[in-house]
């Protein structure tokens, strides 16, 4: 009897469909969260367990192999510059669409369910007390091991880059250290393959809990907002990233097809972190140097949240329109500047998008209470903006590789133009 084989994308999609079905069948039943949430949390914990070792080992190997600190500094400057440019495009697009379509007009919150956002309010109060200088000082850790324990990615990257430059500077004496981290990196990618076998179960659990908790009714009163956010994100994904990809010799549709497993998993879990190791591996496969991949992509997880800022711009205008507040051009320019700063300064805090919105709304005179009404559909929109965030960071690795003159275009085209075999197969 011939055995059926299913790739990872198929497995995750089945988990997604079954999770939606289970959540719909047992909508409102607290037992769903009781039994399924631990399964979803277990998968997320497995991923978080391996992310830091992979980032540290890959970055040390990449930077130490790359050479001089001058080169690393140039790469860092170019990376941040690119992130700022593409983020500005996302914010401006969100404001344009919000002004043209005006999703908040005619919306009445009286029938909408209000969610508790007190945890985000407390986080915003803590985060808003930090100045821009504090944000940059926070990048330099006072205790590297504390940063490791807290998962503070920027602080970890700062120390790791300096350590890798030190390893490179001592020449032959540093080779044993480099060999150790090369072996660590290879071993951790094997661990990734083991963990990813649990991905369909994690997706099933996380989606099941979400649907059982919020259902589909919450989409009705805020359907115009959700639809606009999805259309805006799709436009940014295909058109803006399509233009960026074309400048780099990359067909965006082939690029998305190449990342289909990771995009589906990120969409299902609303977390880019779940696919960080696999995306780094795939970007190397597509022709980007290890040093650039391991530097650009982790930094992008904090500084390059294109999908999130696009959503935040639309949501801010949506709430202003609901409350009948007419924002002037000056106020909207202020909104652009505030989002550019706050989206970076608060990127490491829980519930980033909501925290950034809370910090932003006060500057343009919009009541923050409105967020309590859109919280019920935030997870639905979060799934889509995670896909855009992930794609933007993966594409940034190609952009930086080409800018540095180190992108292997022939290798990239060969990979994109041929059918890739499934990474994980199951028989049944």
GROMACS .gro file of N, CA, C and O in nm, residues 142 278 396:
model
   12
  142UNK      N    1   2.411   4.548   3.088
  142UNK     CA    2   2.501   4.557   3.203
  142UNK      C    3   2.538   4.416   3.250
  142UNK      O    4   2.641   4.396   3.314
  278UNK      N    5   1.424   2.881   1.121
  278UNK     CA    6   1.405   2.828   0.986
  278UNK      C    7   1.421   2.936   0.879
  278UNK      O    8   1.473   2.911   0.771
  396UNK      N    9   1.469   4.176   0.389
  396UNK     CA   10   1.575   4.268   0.430
  396UNK      C   11   1.713   4.201   0.422
  396UNK      O   12   1.812   4.266   0.390
   0.00000   0.00000   0.00000
